[in-house]
Short mmCIF file of C-alpha atoms in Angstrom, two decimals:
data_model
loop_
_atom_site.label_atom_id
_atom_site.label_comp_id
_atom_site.label_asym_id
_atom_site.label_seq_id
_atom_site.Cartn_x
_atom_site.Cartn_y
_atom_site.Cartn_z
CA UNK A 1 -13.90 44.04 38.86
CA UNK A 2 -11.64 41.28 37.64
CA UNK A 3 -8.53 43.21 38.60
CA UNK A 4 -9.84 43.98 42.10
CA UNK A 5 -9.91 40.26 42.67
CA UNK A 6 -6.58 39.43 41.09
CA UNK A 7 -3.15 39.08 42.65
CA UNK A 8 -2.28 42.55 41.18
CA UNK A 9 -4.66 44.11 43.66
CA UNK A 10 -2.83 42.52 46.68
CA UNK A 11 0.70 43.74 45.82
CA UNK A 12 -0.61 47.21 44.47
CA UNK A 13 -2.19 48.14 47.84
CA UNK A 14 -1.78 51.79 48.77
CA UNK A 15 -1.14 51.69 52.50
CA UNK A 16 -1.94 55.10 54.47
CA UNK A 17 1.01 56.98 55.95
CA UNK A 18 1.35 60.27 57.56
CA UNK A 19 0.91 62.22 54.19
CA UNK A 20 -1.95 60.25 52.99
CA UNK A 21 -5.58 61.51 52.86
CA UNK A 22 -7.15 57.97 53.00
CA UNK A 23 -7.33 55.77 56.08
CA UNK A 24 -7.52 52.16 54.78
CA UNK A 25 -5.37 50.09 52.21
CA UNK A 26 -6.77 50.40 48.87
CA UNK A 27 -5.65 48.66 45.53
CA UNK A 28 -3.89 50.99 42.91
CA UNK A 29 -5.02 49.22 39.86
CA UNK A 30 -7.59 51.63 38.38
CA UNK A 31 -5.12 53.19 35.85
CA UNK A 32 -4.30 49.58 34.51
CA UNK A 33 -8.05 48.96 33.83
CA UNK A 34 -8.43 52.41 32.23
CA UNK A 35 -5.57 51.75 29.68
CA UNK A 36 -6.82 48.19 29.00
CA UNK A 37 -10.22 49.56 28.15
CA UNK A 38 -8.73 52.21 26.07
CA UNK A 39 -6.71 49.57 24.01
CA UNK A 40 -9.82 47.46 23.55
CA UNK A 41 -11.93 50.44 22.30
CA UNK A 42 -9.32 51.40 19.76
CA UNK A 43 -8.54 47.92 18.38
CA UNK A 44 -12.44 47.68 17.76
CA UNK A 45 -12.32 51.13 16.17
CA UNK A 46 -10.00 49.98 13.41
CA UNK A 47 -8.73 53.52 12.49
CA UNK A 48 -5.86 53.64 10.09
CA UNK A 49 -4.52 57.00 11.33
CA UNK A 50 -4.32 56.31 15.23
CA UNK A 51 -1.40 58.17 16.78
CA UNK A 52 0.60 55.04 17.45
CA UNK A 53 3.65 56.74 18.95
CA UNK A 54 1.48 58.33 21.55
CA UNK A 55 -0.18 55.24 22.50
CA UNK A 56 3.04 53.15 22.63
CA UNK A 57 4.86 55.75 24.77
CA UNK A 58 1.79 55.87 27.06
CA UNK A 59 1.85 52.07 27.50
CA UNK A 60 5.46 52.20 28.17
CA UNK A 61 5.09 54.76 30.87
CA UNK A 62 2.25 52.68 32.33
CA UNK A 63 4.48 49.67 32.53
CA UNK A 64 7.37 51.58 34.24
CA UNK A 65 4.69 53.02 36.73
CA UNK A 66 3.44 49.60 37.60
CA UNK A 67 6.94 48.53 38.39
CA UNK A 68 7.40 51.69 40.40
CA UNK A 69 4.23 51.09 42.50
CA UNK A 70 5.95 47.71 43.38
CA UNK A 71 9.56 48.49 43.56
CA UNK A 72 9.83 52.28 44.12
CA UNK A 73 12.14 53.34 41.44
CA UNK A 74 14.53 56.29 42.01
CA UNK A 75 13.10 59.69 41.10
CA UNK A 76 15.86 60.53 38.62
CA UNK A 77 15.31 57.23 36.70
CA UNK A 78 11.58 57.95 36.55
CA UNK A 79 12.13 61.51 35.33
CA UNK A 80 14.74 60.35 32.72
CA UNK A 81 12.04 57.82 31.30
CA UNK A 82 9.49 60.56 31.13
CA UNK A 83 12.01 62.90 29.25
CA UNK A 84 12.79 59.93 26.93
CA UNK A 85 9.02 59.34 26.30
CA UNK A 86 8.42 63.04 25.55
CA UNK A 87 11.53 63.41 23.43
CA UNK A 88 10.58 60.32 21.08
CA UNK A 89 7.13 61.81 20.42
CA UNK A 90 8.49 65.19 19.67
CA UNK A 91 11.15 63.63 17.27
CA UNK A 92 8.29 62.15 15.35
CA UNK A 93 6.67 65.47 15.13
CA UNK A 94 9.91 67.19 14.06
CA UNK A 95 10.28 64.43 11.35
CA UNK A 96 7.00 65.60 9.68
CA UNK A 97 8.37 69.10 9.22
CA UNK A 98 10.26 70.09 6.11
CA UNK A 99 13.22 71.42 7.88
CA UNK A 100 14.65 71.73 11.27
CA UNK A 101 14.98 75.46 12.12
CA UNK A 102 15.84 77.40 15.27
CA UNK A 103 12.07 78.22 15.73
CA UNK A 104 10.88 74.55 15.68
CA UNK A 105 13.78 73.37 17.51
CA UNK A 106 12.91 75.74 20.38
CA UNK A 107 9.30 74.71 19.98
CA UNK A 108 10.40 71.09 20.38
CA UNK A 109 12.29 71.80 23.70
CA UNK A 110 9.21 73.56 25.03
CA UNK A 111 6.93 70.65 23.94
CA UNK A 112 9.11 68.09 25.88
CA UNK A 113 9.24 70.31 28.91
CA UNK A 114 5.32 70.71 28.75
CA UNK A 115 4.79 66.94 28.34
CA UNK A 116 7.05 66.06 31.18
CA UNK A 117 5.49 68.62 33.41
CA UNK A 118 1.96 67.54 32.64
CA UNK A 119 3.04 63.82 32.98
CA UNK A 120 4.12 64.48 36.59
CA UNK A 121 1.51 67.12 37.68
CA UNK A 122 -1.34 64.82 36.84
CA UNK A 123 0.20 62.43 39.04
CA UNK A 124 0.64 64.92 41.89
CA UNK A 125 -3.05 65.88 41.67
CA UNK A 126 -4.17 62.07 42.05
CA UNK A 127 -4.78 62.35 45.77
CA UNK A 128 -8.51 62.76 46.43
CA UNK A 129 -11.35 60.44 45.61
CA UNK A 130 -12.58 60.95 42.06
CA UNK A 131 -10.20 63.89 41.32
CA UNK A 132 -7.85 62.60 38.64
CA UNK A 133 -10.71 60.24 37.11
CA UNK A 134 -13.02 63.27 36.87
CA UNK A 135 -10.29 65.60 35.15
CA UNK A 136 -9.68 62.83 32.66
CA UNK A 137 -13.47 62.29 32.13
CA UNK A 138 -14.06 65.97 31.50
CA UNK A 139 -10.63 67.04 29.96
CA UNK A 140 -10.52 64.21 27.26
CA UNK A 141 -14.31 64.59 26.73
CA UNK A 142 -13.43 68.20 25.79
CA UNK A 143 -10.78 66.95 23.43
CA UNK A 144 -13.07 64.49 21.81
CA UNK A 145 -15.83 67.19 21.25
CA UNK A 146 -13.31 69.73 19.85
CA UNK A 147 -11.67 67.11 17.53
CA UNK A 148 -15.16 66.13 16.23
CA UNK A 149 -16.22 69.73 15.81
CA UNK A 150 -13.09 70.67 13.86
CA UNK A 151 -13.22 70.92 9.94
CA UNK A 152 -9.74 69.25 9.91
CA UNK A 153 -9.38 65.46 9.99
CA UNK A 154 -9.57 64.56 13.61
CA UNK A 155 -11.11 61.23 13.83
CA UNK A 156 -8.22 59.36 15.36
CA UNK A 157 -7.44 62.10 18.10
CA UNK A 158 -11.21 62.16 18.73
CA UNK A 159 -11.35 58.47 19.14
CA UNK A 160 -8.29 58.11 21.46
CA UNK A 161 -9.83 61.06 23.53
CA UNK A 162 -13.18 59.65 23.63
CA UNK A 163 -11.74 56.20 24.72
CA UNK A 164 -9.83 57.74 27.77
CA UNK A 165 -12.99 59.85 28.76
CA UNK A 166 -15.12 56.87 28.65
CA UNK A 167 -12.65 54.59 30.42
CA UNK A 168 -12.34 57.39 33.12
CA UNK A 169 -16.21 57.30 33.61
CA UNK A 170 -16.18 53.55 34.22
CA UNK A 171 -13.26 54.02 36.72
CA UNK A 172 -15.15 56.59 38.63
CA UNK A 173 -17.95 54.09 39.51
CA UNK A 174 -15.10 52.28 41.62
CA UNK A 175 -13.40 55.35 42.88
CA UNK A 176 -16.05 58.03 43.69
CA UNK A 177 -17.70 58.78 46.03
CA UNK A 178 -16.67 55.59 47.79
CA UNK A 179 -13.01 54.54 46.67
CA UNK A 180 -12.74 50.84 46.19
CA UNK A 181 -9.72 51.32 43.82
CA UNK A 182 -7.19 54.11 43.18
CA UNK A 183 -5.95 55.13 39.77
CA UNK A 184 -2.32 54.68 40.85
CA UNK A 185 0.80 55.84 38.94
CA UNK A 186 -0.12 53.35 36.20
CA UNK A 187 -2.95 55.60 35.30
CA UNK A 188 -2.18 59.08 36.40
CA UNK A 189 1.36 59.13 34.57
CA UNK A 190 0.29 57.98 31.17
CA UNK A 191 -2.87 60.03 31.27
CA UNK A 192 -0.95 63.09 32.18
CA UNK A 193 1.43 62.25 29.29
CA UNK A 194 -1.66 61.91 26.92
CA UNK A 195 -3.25 65.07 28.03
CA UNK A 196 -0.23 67.11 26.99
CA UNK A 197 0.65 65.04 23.90
CA UNK A 198 -2.74 65.09 22.56
CA UNK A 199 -3.19 68.81 23.19
CA UNK A 200 0.01 69.40 21.09
CA UNK A 201 -0.89 66.90 18.47
CA UNK A 202 -4.32 68.38 18.08
CA UNK A 203 -2.68 71.92 17.51
CA UNK A 204 -0.34 70.47 14.91
CA UNK A 205 -3.31 69.00 13.07
CA UNK A 206 -5.11 72.27 13.33
CA UNK A 207 -7.92 70.81 15.31
CA UNK A 208 -7.68 73.62 18.00
CA UNK A 209 -5.54 76.66 19.07
CA UNK A 210 -2.18 76.08 20.88
CA UNK A 211 -3.75 77.31 24.20
CA UNK A 212 -6.78 74.90 24.09
CA UNK A 213 -5.18 72.06 26.25
CA UNK A 214 -3.82 74.44 28.79
CA UNK A 215 -7.22 76.01 29.46
CA UNK A 216 -9.03 72.58 29.39
CA UNK A 217 -6.61 71.14 32.03
CA UNK A 218 -6.05 74.45 33.91
CA UNK A 219 -7.55 73.33 37.33
CA UNK A 220 -4.82 70.85 37.61
CA UNK A 221 -2.10 72.94 35.95
CA UNK A 222 -2.70 76.07 38.23
CA UNK A 223 -2.86 73.91 41.46
CA UNK A 224 0.20 71.97 40.98
CA UNK A 225 2.36 74.57 39.35
CA UNK A 226 1.66 77.29 42.12
CA UNK A 227 2.23 74.60 44.74
CA UNK A 228 5.50 73.46 43.44
CA UNK A 229 6.75 76.80 42.77
CA UNK A 230 6.06 77.88 46.28
CA UNK A 231 7.98 74.79 47.64
CA UNK A 232 10.86 75.34 45.15
CA UNK A 233 11.24 79.03 46.33
CA UNK A 234 11.27 77.92 49.89
CA UNK A 235 14.08 75.43 48.84
CA UNK A 236 12.16 72.34 49.74
CA UNK A 237 12.53 69.05 47.91
CA UNK A 238 9.61 69.32 45.36
CA UNK A 239 9.99 65.67 44.38
CA UNK A 240 9.10 64.60 48.09
CA UNK A 241 5.45 63.70 48.65
CA UNK A 242 3.69 66.29 50.63
CA UNK A 243 0.05 67.61 51.45
CA UNK A 244 0.42 71.27 50.21
CA UNK A 245 -1.76 71.11 47.02
CA UNK A 246 -4.81 73.36 47.35
CA UNK A 247 -7.18 70.39 47.04
CA UNK A 248 -5.21 68.67 49.99
CA UNK A 249 -5.43 71.87 52.01
CA UNK A 250 -9.22 71.99 51.53
CA UNK A 251 -9.58 68.52 52.94
CA UNK A 252 -7.14 69.53 55.82
CA UNK A 253 -9.39 72.29 56.60
CA UNK A 254 -12.29 69.95 57.16
CA UNK A 255 -13.97 69.51 53.73
CA UNK A 256 -14.85 66.13 52.70
CA UNK A 257 -13.32 64.34 49.76
CA UNK A 258 -16.77 64.48 47.91
CA UNK A 259 -17.13 68.20 48.43
CA UNK A 260 -13.69 68.91 47.38
CA UNK A 261 -13.83 66.87 44.29
CA UNK A 262 -17.18 68.14 43.20
CA UNK A 263 -15.93 71.76 43.73
CA UNK A 264 -13.07 70.98 41.32
CA UNK A 265 -15.63 69.34 38.91
CA UNK A 266 -17.26 72.75 38.65
CA UNK A 267 -13.86 74.32 37.77
CA UNK A 268 -13.05 71.44 35.25
CA UNK A 269 -16.51 71.84 33.41
CA UNK A 270 -16.15 75.51 33.44
CA UNK A 271 -12.55 75.72 32.01
CA UNK A 272 -13.44 73.04 29.38
CA UNK A 273 -16.69 74.74 28.28
CA UNK A 274 -14.80 77.98 28.01
CA UNK A 275 -12.03 76.46 25.96
CA UNK A 276 -14.74 75.01 23.50
CA UNK A 277 -16.67 78.31 23.33
CA UNK A 278 -13.54 80.57 22.86
CA UNK A 279 -12.24 78.72 19.84
CA UNK A 280 -12.04 81.00 16.76
CA UNK A 281 -14.09 83.57 18.55
CA UNK A 282 -13.60 87.06 20.11
CA UNK A 283 -14.47 85.45 23.49
CA UNK A 284 -10.87 84.45 23.93
CA UNK A 285 -9.45 87.33 25.77
CA UNK A 286 -12.50 87.82 28.03
CA UNK A 287 -12.36 84.09 28.96
CA UNK A 288 -8.74 84.23 29.71
CA UNK A 289 -9.16 87.31 31.77
CA UNK A 290 -12.16 85.73 33.66
CA UNK A 291 -10.18 82.64 34.51
CA UNK A 292 -6.96 84.52 35.57
CA UNK A 293 -9.01 86.60 37.83
CA UNK A 294 -10.79 83.44 39.08
CA UNK A 295 -7.76 81.42 39.82
CA UNK A 296 -5.91 84.42 41.59
CA UNK A 297 -8.96 85.17 43.73
CA UNK A 298 -9.36 81.48 44.66
CA UNK A 299 -5.69 80.90 45.57
CA UNK A 300 -5.45 84.11 47.60
CA UNK A 301 -8.70 83.06 49.55
CA UNK A 302 -7.41 79.56 50.19
CA UNK A 303 -4.06 81.09 51.48
CA UNK A 304 -5.89 83.31 53.78
CA UNK A 305 -8.07 80.43 55.02
CA UNK A 306 -5.21 78.06 55.67
CA UNK A 307 -3.26 80.84 57.40
CA UNK A 308 -6.15 81.45 59.77
CA UNK A 309 -6.48 77.69 60.41
CA UNK A 310 -2.85 77.34 61.24
CA UNK A 311 -3.14 80.47 63.50
CA UNK A 312 -6.22 79.10 65.38
CA UNK A 313 -4.38 75.69 65.91
CA UNK A 314 -1.29 77.52 67.46
CA UNK A 315 -3.73 79.56 69.74
CA UNK A 316 -5.50 76.42 70.79
CA UNK A 317 -2.11 74.72 71.59
CA UNK A 318 -0.10 76.88 74.14
CA UNK A 319 3.59 76.68 73.75
CA UNK A 320 3.55 75.64 70.11
CA UNK A 321 5.01 78.04 67.63
#
């Protein structure tokens, strides 16, 4: 509430353009409020084993993103900063191993790529009211539950995850169903970073299997990855803003923000519950098969619906091809 009345709200206004799904200028300060709430909670928690490297990198990414919201930094510079943050965290993980081998070096490269991708895709998916906030609430809530259920020592990871989830819930009161503030890059970028980094950190601490974070955040991962791959193979500039994500297509097909977001909430709850149930159980392969079939079916159906929508628009507008 205080940030909404501050000068920061004025210079962070997101003004609608031809690629936007909103119609009125809205402050992009929600991410700053989320991170501030997380810091306060963690300071009060007084845990000795907090993953400080993760939190420092997330804070650095938030600072850069605030600057980007204001000054529109070059895409290459932003990407280099994301790679640097992911690399620093990975080097800390490598430093805890007895020796650097070919296998863990390859794993480190994969971790850097995964963190950078999740950092950006979470930002890509922050385009509908309540969408990114709901994924943060549910996804990090799943992390917190898994960390507290694990026999390994996961208090710090659980505290960080619970703090992000709780802060996202508070943000949603101002973002959904009526958006009075947006998350902005200052929230979506560091939250995406933490989603990947905590997922990997939890695996390294034996809190959950390596696939756990992927399944938890699969609604965002599938939507963004398939969309960007399609644009890449069409030789389009994938770093340029667009309205081709599947959640955006649903809105363009006539769905309201509320209906679209609630539909994604069901996917988020289902994927997170499945990840929690499938840990250390024979349910893993049936669960994975179910979600592969579900996502393929949904994507094919939406592609068909959007094709029919474009075909009908062409038929209603003679002379347009």
